[in-house]
Short mmCIF file of C-alpha atoms in Angstrom, two decimals:
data_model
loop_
_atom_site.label_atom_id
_atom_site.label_comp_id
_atom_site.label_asym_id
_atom_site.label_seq_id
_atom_site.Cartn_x
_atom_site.Cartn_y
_atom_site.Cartn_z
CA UNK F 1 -65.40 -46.19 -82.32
CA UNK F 2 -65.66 -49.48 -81.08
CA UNK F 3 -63.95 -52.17 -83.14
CA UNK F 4 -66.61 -54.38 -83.16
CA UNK F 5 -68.68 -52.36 -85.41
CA UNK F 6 -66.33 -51.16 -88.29
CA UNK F 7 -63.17 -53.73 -88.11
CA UNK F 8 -60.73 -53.23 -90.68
CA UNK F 9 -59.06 -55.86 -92.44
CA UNK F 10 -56.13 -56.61 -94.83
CA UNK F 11 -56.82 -58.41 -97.68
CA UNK F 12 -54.25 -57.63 -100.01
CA UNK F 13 -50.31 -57.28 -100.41
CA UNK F 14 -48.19 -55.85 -103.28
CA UNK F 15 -44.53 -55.94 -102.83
CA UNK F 16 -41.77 -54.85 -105.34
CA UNK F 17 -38.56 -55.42 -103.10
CA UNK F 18 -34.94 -56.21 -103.47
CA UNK F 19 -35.68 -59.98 -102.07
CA UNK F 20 -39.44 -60.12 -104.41
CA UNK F 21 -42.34 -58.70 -106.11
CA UNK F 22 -44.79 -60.93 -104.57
CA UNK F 23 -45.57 -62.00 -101.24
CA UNK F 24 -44.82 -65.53 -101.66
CA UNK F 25 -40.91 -64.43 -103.47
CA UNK F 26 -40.71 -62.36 -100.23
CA UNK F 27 -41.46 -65.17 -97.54
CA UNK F 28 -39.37 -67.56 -100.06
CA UNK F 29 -36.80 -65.57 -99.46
CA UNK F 30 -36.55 -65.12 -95.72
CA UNK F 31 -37.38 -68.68 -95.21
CA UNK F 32 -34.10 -69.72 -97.05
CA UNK F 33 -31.65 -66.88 -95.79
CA UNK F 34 -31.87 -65.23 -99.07
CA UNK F 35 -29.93 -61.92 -98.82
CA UNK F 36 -30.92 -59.17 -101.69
CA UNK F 37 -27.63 -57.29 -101.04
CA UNK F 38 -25.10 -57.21 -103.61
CA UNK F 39 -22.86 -54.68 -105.31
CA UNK F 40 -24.56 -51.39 -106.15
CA UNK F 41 -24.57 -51.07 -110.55
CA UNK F 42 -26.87 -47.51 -109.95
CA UNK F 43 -24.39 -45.69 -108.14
CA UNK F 44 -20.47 -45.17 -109.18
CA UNK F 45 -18.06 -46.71 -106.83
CA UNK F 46 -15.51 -43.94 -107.40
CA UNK F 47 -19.05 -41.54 -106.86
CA UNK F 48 -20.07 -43.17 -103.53
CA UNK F 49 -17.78 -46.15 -102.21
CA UNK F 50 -21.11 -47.90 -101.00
CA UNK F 51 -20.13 -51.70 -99.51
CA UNK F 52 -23.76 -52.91 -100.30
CA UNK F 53 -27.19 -52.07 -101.82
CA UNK F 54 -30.51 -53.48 -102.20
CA UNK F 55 -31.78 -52.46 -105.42
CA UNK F 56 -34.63 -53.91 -106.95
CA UNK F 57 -33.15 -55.02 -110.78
CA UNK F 58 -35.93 -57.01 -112.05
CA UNK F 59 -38.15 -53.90 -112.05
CA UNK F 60 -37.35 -51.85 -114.96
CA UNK F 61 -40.67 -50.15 -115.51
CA UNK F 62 -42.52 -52.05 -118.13
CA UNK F 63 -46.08 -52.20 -118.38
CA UNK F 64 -45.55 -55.65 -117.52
CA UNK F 65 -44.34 -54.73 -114.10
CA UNK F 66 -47.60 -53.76 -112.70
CA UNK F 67 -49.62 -56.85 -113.03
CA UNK F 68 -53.15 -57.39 -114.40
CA UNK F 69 -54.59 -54.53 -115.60
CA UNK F 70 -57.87 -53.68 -118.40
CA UNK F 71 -56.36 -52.71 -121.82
CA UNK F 72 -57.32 -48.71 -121.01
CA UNK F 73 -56.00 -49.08 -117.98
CA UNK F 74 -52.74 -50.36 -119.41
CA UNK F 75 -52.74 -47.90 -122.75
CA UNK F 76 -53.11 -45.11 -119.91
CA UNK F 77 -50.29 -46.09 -118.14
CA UNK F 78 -47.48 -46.89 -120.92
CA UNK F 79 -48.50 -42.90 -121.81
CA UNK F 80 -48.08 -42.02 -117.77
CA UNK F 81 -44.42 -43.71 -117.70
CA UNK F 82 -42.35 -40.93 -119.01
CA UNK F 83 -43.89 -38.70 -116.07
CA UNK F 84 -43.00 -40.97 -113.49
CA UNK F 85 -39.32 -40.78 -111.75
CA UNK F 86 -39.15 -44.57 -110.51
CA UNK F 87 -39.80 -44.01 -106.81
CA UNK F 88 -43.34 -43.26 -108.15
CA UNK F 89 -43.34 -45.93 -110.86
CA UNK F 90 -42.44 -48.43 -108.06
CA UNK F 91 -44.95 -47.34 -105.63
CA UNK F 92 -47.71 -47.33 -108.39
CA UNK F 93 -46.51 -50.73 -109.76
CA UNK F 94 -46.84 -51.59 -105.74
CA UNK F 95 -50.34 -50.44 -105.36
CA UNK F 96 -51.67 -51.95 -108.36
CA UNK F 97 -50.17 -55.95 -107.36
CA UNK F 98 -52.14 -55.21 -104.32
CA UNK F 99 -55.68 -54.97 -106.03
CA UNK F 100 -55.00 -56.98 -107.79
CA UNK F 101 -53.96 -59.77 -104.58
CA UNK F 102 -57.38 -58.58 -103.35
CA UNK F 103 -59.28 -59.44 -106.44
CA UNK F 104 -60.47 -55.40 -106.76
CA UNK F 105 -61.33 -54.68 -109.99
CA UNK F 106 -63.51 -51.78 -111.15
CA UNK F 107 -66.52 -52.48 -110.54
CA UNK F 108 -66.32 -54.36 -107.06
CA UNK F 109 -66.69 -51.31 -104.86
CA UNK F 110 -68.69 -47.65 -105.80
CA UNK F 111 -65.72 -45.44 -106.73
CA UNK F 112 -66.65 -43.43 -103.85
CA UNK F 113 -66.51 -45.87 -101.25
CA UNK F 114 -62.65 -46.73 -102.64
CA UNK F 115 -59.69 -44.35 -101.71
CA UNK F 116 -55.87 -44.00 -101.31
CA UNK F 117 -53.26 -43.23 -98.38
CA UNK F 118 -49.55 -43.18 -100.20
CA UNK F 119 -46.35 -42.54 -98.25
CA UNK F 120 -42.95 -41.08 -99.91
CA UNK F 121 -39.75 -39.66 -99.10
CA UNK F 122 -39.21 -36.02 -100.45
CA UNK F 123 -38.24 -36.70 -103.83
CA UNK F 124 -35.50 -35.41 -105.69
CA UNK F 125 -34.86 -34.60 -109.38
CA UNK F 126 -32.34 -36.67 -111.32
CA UNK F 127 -29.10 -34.31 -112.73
CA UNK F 128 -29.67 -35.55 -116.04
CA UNK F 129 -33.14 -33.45 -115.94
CA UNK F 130 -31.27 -30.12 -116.18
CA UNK F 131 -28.20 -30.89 -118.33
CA UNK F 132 -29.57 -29.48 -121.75
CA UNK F 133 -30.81 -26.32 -120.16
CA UNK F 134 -27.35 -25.69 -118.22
CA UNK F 135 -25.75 -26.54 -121.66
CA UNK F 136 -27.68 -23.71 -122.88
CA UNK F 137 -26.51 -21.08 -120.62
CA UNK F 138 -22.84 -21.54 -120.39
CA UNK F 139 -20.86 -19.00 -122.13
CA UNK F 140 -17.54 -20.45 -124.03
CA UNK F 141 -15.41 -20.76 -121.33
CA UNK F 142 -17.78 -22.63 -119.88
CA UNK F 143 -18.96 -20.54 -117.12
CA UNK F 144 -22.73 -20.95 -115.78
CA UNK F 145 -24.72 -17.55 -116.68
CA UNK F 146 -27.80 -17.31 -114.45
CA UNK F 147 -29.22 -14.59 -115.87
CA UNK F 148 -29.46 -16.89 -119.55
CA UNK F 149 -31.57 -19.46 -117.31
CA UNK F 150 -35.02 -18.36 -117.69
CA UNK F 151 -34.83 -17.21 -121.51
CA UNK F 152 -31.97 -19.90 -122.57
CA UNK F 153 -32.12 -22.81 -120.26
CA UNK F 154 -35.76 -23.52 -118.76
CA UNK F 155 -37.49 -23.93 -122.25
CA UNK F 156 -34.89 -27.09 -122.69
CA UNK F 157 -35.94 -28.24 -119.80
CA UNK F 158 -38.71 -31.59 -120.18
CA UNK F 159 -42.26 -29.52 -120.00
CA UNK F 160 -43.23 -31.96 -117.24
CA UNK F 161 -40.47 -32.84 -115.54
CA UNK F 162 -42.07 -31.65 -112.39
CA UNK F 163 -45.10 -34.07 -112.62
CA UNK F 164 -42.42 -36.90 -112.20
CA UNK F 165 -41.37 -35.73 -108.69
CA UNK F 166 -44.32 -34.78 -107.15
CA UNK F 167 -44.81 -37.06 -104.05
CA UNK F 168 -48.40 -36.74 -104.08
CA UNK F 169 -48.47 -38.37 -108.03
CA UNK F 170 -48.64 -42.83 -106.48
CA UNK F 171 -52.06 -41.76 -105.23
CA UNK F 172 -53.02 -39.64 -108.14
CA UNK F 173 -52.00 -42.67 -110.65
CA UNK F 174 -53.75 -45.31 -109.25
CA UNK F 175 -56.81 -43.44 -108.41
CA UNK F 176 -57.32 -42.19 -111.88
CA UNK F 177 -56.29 -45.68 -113.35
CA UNK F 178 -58.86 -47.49 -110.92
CA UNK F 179 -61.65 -45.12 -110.36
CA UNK F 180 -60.38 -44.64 -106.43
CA UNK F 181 -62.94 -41.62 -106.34
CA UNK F 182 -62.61 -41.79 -102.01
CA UNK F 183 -60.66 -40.26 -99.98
CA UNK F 184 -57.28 -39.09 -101.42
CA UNK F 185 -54.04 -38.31 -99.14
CA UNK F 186 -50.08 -38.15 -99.68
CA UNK F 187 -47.79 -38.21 -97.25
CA UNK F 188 -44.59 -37.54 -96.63
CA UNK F 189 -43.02 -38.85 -93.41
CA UNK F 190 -39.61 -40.10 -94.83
CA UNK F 191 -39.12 -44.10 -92.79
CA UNK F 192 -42.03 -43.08 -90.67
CA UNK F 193 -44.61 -42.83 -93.16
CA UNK F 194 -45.82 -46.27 -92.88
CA UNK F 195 -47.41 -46.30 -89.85
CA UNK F 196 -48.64 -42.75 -90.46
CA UNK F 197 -50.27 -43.97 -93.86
CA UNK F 198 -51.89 -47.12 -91.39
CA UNK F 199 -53.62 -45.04 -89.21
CA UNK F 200 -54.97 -42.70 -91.91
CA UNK F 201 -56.97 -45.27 -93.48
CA UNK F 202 -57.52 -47.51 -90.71
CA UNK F 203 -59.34 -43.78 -89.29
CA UNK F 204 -60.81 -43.34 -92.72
CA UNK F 205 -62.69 -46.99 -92.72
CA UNK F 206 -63.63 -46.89 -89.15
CA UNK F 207 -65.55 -43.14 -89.43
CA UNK F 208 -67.49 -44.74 -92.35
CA UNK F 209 -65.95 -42.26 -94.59
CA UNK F 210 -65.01 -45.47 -97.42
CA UNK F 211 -65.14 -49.05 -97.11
CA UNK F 212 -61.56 -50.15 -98.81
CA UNK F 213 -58.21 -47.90 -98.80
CA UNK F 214 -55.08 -49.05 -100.86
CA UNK F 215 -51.98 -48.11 -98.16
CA UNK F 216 -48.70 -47.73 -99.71
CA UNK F 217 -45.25 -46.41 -99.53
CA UNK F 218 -42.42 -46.26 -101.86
CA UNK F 219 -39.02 -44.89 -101.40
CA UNK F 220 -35.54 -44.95 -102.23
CA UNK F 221 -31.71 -44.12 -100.95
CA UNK F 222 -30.31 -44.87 -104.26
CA UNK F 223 -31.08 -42.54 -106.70
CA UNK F 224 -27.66 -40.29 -107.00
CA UNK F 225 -28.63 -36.77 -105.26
CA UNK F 226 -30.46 -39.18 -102.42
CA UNK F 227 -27.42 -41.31 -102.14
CA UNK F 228 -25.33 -38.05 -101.91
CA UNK F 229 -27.53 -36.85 -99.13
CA UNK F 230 -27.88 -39.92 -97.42
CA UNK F 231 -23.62 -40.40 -97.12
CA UNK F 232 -23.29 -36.84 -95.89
CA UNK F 233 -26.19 -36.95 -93.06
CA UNK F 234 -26.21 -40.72 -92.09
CA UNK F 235 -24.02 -43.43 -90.89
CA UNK F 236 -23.49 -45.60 -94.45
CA UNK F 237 -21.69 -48.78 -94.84
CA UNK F 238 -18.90 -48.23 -97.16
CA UNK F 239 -16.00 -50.19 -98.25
CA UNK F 240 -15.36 -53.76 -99.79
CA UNK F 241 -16.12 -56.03 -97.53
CA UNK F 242 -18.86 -59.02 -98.54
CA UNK F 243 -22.28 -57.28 -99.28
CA UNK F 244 -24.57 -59.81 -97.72
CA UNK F 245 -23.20 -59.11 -94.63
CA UNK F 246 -23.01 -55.65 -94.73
CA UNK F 247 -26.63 -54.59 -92.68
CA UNK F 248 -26.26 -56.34 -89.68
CA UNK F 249 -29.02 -54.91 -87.07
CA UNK F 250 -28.29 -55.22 -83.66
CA UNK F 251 -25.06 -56.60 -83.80
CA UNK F 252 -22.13 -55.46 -82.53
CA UNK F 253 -20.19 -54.94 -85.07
CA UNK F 254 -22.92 -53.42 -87.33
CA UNK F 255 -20.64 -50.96 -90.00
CA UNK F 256 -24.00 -48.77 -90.66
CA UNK F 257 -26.90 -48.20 -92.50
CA UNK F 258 -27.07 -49.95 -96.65
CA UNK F 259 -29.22 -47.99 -98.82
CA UNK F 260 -32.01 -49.73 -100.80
CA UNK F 261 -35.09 -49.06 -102.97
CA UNK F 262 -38.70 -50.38 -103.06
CA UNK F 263 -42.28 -50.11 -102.40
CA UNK F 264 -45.16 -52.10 -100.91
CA UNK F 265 -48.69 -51.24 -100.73
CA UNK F 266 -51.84 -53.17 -98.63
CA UNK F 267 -55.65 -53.30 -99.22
CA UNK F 268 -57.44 -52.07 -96.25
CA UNK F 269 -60.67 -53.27 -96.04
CA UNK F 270 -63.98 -53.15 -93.86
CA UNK F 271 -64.35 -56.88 -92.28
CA UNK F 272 -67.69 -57.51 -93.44
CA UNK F 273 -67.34 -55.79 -96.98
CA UNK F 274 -63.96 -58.51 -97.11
CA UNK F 275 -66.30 -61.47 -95.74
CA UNK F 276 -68.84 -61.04 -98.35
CA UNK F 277 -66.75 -60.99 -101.24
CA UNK F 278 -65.21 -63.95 -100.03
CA UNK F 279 -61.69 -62.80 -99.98
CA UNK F 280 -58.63 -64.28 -98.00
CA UNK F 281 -57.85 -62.11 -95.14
CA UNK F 282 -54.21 -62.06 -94.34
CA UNK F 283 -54.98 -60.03 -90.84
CA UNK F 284 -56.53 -57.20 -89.25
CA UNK F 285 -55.26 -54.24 -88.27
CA UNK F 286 -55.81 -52.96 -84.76
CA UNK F 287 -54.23 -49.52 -84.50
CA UNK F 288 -51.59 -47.32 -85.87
CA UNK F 289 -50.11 -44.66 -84.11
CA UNK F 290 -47.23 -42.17 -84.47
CA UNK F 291 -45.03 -39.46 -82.34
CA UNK F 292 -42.41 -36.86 -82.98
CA UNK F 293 -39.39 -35.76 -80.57
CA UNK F 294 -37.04 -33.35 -80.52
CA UNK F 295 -35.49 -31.86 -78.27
CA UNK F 296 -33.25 -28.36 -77.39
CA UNK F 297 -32.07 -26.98 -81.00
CA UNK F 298 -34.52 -29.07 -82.66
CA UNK F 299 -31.87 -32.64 -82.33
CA UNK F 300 -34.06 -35.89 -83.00
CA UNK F 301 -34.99 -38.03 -79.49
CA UNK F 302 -35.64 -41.10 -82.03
CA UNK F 303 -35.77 -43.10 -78.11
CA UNK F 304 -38.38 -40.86 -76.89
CA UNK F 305 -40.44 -40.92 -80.13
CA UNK F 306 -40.38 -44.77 -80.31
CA UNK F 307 -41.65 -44.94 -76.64
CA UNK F 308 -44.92 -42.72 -77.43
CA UNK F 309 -45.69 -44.01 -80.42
CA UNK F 310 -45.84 -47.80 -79.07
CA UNK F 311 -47.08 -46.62 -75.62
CA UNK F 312 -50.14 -44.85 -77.91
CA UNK F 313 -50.36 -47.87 -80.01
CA UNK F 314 -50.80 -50.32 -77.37
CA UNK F 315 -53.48 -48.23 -75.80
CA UNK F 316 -55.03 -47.74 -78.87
CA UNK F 317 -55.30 -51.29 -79.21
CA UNK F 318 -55.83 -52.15 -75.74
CA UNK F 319 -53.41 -54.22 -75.70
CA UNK F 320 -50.49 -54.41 -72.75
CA UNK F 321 -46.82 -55.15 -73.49
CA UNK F 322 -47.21 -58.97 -72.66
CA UNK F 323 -49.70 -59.42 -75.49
CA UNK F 324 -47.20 -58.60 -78.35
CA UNK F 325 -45.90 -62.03 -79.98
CA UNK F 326 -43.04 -60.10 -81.61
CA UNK F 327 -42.15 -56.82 -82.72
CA UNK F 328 -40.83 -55.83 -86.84
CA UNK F 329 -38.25 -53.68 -85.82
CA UNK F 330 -37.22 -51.14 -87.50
CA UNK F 331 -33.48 -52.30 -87.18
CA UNK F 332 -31.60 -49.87 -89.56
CA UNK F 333 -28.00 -50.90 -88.47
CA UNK F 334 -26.41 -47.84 -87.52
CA UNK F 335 -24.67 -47.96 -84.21
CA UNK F 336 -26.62 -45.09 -82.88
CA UNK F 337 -30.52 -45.88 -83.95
CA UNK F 338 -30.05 -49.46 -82.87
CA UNK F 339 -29.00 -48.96 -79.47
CA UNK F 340 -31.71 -46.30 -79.31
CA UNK F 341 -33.99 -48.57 -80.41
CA UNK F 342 -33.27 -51.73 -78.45
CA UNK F 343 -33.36 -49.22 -75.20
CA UNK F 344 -37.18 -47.91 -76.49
CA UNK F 345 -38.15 -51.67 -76.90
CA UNK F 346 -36.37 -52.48 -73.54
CA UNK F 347 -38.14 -49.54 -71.44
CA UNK F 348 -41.49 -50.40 -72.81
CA UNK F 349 -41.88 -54.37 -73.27
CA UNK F 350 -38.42 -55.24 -70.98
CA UNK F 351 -35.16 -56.52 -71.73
CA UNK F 352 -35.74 -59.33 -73.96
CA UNK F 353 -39.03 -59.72 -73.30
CA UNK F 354 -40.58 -60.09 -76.72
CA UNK F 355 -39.07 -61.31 -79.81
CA UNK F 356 -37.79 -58.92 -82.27
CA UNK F 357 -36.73 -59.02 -85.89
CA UNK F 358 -34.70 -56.56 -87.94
CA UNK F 359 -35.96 -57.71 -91.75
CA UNK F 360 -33.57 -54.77 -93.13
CA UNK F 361 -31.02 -57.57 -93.43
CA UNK F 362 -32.27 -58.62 -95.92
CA UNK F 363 -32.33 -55.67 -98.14
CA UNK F 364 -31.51 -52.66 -96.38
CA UNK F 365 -33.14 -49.53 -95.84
CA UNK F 366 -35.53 -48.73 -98.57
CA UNK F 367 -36.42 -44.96 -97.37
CA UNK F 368 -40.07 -45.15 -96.99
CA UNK F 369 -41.10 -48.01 -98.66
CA UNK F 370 -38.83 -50.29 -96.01
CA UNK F 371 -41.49 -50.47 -93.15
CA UNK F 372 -44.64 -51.23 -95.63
CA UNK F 373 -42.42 -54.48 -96.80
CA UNK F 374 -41.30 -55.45 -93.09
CA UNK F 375 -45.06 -55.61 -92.38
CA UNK F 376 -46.04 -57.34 -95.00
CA UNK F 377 -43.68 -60.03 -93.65
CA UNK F 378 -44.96 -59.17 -90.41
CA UNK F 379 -48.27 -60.77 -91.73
CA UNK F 380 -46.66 -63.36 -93.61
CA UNK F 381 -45.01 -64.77 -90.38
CA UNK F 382 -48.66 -64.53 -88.89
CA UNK F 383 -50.38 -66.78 -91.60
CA UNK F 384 -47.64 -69.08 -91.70
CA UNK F 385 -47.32 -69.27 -87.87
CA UNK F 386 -43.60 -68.78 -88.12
CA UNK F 387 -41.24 -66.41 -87.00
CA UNK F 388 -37.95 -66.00 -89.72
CA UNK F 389 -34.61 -65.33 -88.65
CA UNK F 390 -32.68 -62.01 -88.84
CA UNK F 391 -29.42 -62.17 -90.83
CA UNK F 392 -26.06 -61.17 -89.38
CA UNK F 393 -26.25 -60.73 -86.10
CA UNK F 394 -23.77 -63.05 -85.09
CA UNK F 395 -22.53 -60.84 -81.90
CA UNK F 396 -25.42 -59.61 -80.39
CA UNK F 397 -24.73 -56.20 -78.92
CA UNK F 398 -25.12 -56.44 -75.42
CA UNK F 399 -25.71 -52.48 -75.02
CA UNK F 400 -28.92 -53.31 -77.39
CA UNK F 401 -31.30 -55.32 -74.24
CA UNK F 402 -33.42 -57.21 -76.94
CA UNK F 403 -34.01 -60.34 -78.22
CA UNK F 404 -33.06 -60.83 -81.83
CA UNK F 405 -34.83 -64.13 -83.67
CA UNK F 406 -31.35 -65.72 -85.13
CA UNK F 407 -32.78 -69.21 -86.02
CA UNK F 408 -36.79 -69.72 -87.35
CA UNK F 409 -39.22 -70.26 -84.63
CA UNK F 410 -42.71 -70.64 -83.67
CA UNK F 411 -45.03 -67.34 -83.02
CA UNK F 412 -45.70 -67.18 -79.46
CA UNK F 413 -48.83 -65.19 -79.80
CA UNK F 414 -50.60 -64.36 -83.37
CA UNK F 415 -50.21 -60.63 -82.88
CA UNK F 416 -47.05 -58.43 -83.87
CA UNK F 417 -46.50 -54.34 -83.45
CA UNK F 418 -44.35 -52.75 -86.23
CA UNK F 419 -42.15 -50.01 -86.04
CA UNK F 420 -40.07 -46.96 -88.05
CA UNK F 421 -38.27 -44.03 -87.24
CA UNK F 422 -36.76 -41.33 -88.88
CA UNK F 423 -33.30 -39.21 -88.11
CA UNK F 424 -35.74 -36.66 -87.58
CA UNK F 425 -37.04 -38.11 -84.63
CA UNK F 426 -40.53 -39.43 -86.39
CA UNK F 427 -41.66 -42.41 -85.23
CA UNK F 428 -44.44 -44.71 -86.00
CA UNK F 429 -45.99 -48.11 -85.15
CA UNK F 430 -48.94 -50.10 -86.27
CA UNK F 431 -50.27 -53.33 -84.45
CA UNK F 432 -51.68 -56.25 -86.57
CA UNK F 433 -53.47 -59.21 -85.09
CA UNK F 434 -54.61 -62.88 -86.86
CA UNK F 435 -57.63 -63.09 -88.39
CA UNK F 436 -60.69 -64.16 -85.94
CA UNK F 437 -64.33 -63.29 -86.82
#
């Protein structure tokens, strides 16, 4: 469909991050070098000997936490929290800042001309959710009986523990709390969901099929069974060593990935549906693409993925490699996904050829909800005209061709592409452009 005729629009950001929980805290932040790394209090040091984590300790949950909201609204959700692990209650809490940014109340759009597109990780139940029921089935010598489990242990289990680790339950929570009667998808795309989320209601407002999505993603490496997994399959930065410094994207001493949590959710909007209602418009969103690659015995080509999903971005957008002001990278800090990603940035823009900036230095990798808050500073930059610099890369890598912003300066062109990938070899992009009716 031709842009021209059903543009889509952002017109609101909600951000609950290790560095913020607005968009101003966020760009704050950035502006002055403000790390959100410190000392992980979530996970036990003699657990997991993690060097650094971003964790988000301001947000503990409250009603409070998710803005303005009706008293129904509100007496709803204080009776939701106990069915929500905090992966959800972040990405809800997310999703209901950015309505709220865009002035969306109920009321401003029919309920079916309002829908959801929420990202996750796969989530993963807490220990503590099971420890009565195992109680319940060990004998005295304290010896596990499975057999006891489904008489003995599941009926001291929490009737709906489930509900609070469903990764479809962000989209169900905010669309029964604000009438999003629309279109309705979760997804599941671990750091790739992002873009996927992007193009699914960029699609969604472009075939007519609603005028406004609310886009989110939340995720987390910190809870203790993700923290487990994430030591055991990924390259972690562990030790003592100064925290602030510890994610350090394209440099070449980069010890590995830092594990973080958070969320961030954008209003989608249909340009002329935005213009009449008078709202600011942070951007618009050209296209959003994704790819997956793997290769003999299913290994991850995270290189090859990158390339096709900017290649199919750009084309999308009709847009060629010289038009990109800068790029969000996805910059986890891992010797191996770094270099792979500075060659796929190389191979399709050119060595050095367009700005790049890895905002994970900031705060780490957040699982899914990292790329959602690396474009929302993506548009920040945009508005404010401004690139920000990326922390710790004080040695540049020189098998990593690109060219990292170290110091603040000016946007060469108002139009950015930003980009995820997973170990899996899922990749994702999304191009947004300034706002020009």
């Amino acid at each position: 469909m031709d842009r021209s005729e059903r543009r889509v629009v952002i017109t609101g950001i909600g951000v609950i991050s290790p560095i913020g929980r607005s968009p101003q805290e966020i760009w704050e932040a950035v502006q002055v070098g403000r790390s959100g790394l410190a000392r992980p209090s979530a996970i036990p040091r003699e657990v997991i000997p993690l060097r650094a984590a971003g964790e988000v300790k301001e947000f503990t949950g409250n009603v409070k936490d998710f803005g303005e909201m009706d008293r129904e609204a509100q007496k709803n959700l204080r009776k939701a929290l106990k069915v929500m692990c905090r992966e959800c209650q972040m990405g809800v809490a997310a999703g209901q800042l950015a309505l709220n940014d865009a002035g969306i109340r109920m009321g401003t759009f029919a309920p079916e001309r309002i829908g959801t597109s929420f990202g996750s990780d796969y989530m993963v139940s807490e220990p503590h959710e099971f420890f009565e029921g195992i109680k319940a089935c060990l004998n005295g010598d304290g010896v596990f009986h499975f057999d006891r489990w489904a008489g003995e242990g599941m009926p001291r289990l929490f009737p709906l523990w489930l509900l609070k680790y469903l990764p479809n339950m962000p989209a169900s929570h905010l669309a029964i709390y604000n009438d999003l009667r629309g279109p309705s998808n979760s997804l599941t795309v671990r750091e790739a969901s992002p873009g996927v989320c992007l193009a699914d209601g960029l699609n969604i407002i472009r075939a007519g099929r609603a005028d406004c999505m609310v886009v989110g993603v939340t995720g987390t490496r910190l809870s203790l069974m993700k923290a487990l997994h994430t030591v055991q399959q990924e390259e972690v930065a562990l030790g003592d060593d100064e925290p602030t410094t510890a994610c350090r994207p394209f440099d070449r001493n980069r010890p590995g990935m830092v594990p973080g949590e958070g969320a961030a959710a954008v209003i989608l909007e249909e340009s002329q549906s935005a213009i009449r209602r008078g709202v600011k418009i942070y951007g618009e969103l050209l296209a959003a693409a994704s790819a997956a690659v793997a290769g003999r015995y299913c290994v991850a080509d995270r290189k090859a993925a990158l390339i096709l999903a900017l290649r199919a971005v750009l084309d999308q957008a009709e847009l060629r490699p010289a038009d990109i002001g800068f790029v969000m990278a996805h910059g986890l800090g891992t010797q191996s996904c770094d270099q792979e990603e500075a060659e796929a940035l190389a191979e399709v823009f050119g060595p050095k050829k367009v700005p790049v900036i890895a905002a994970k230095s900031y705060f780490g990798n957040l699982g899914a909800g990292a790329g959602l808050v690396e474009l929302a500073l993506g548009i920040l930059a945009l508005n404010h005209k401004q690139l920000f610099a990326t922390l710790n890369c004080d040695d540049p890598d020189p098998a990593c061709p690109v060219d990292v912003v170290r110091e603040a300066r000016e946007i060469p062109r108002p139009v950015f592409v930003n980009v995820n990938v997973t170990p899996q070899g899922q990749a994702s992009a999304a191009i947004v452009v300034a706002w020009s009716e």
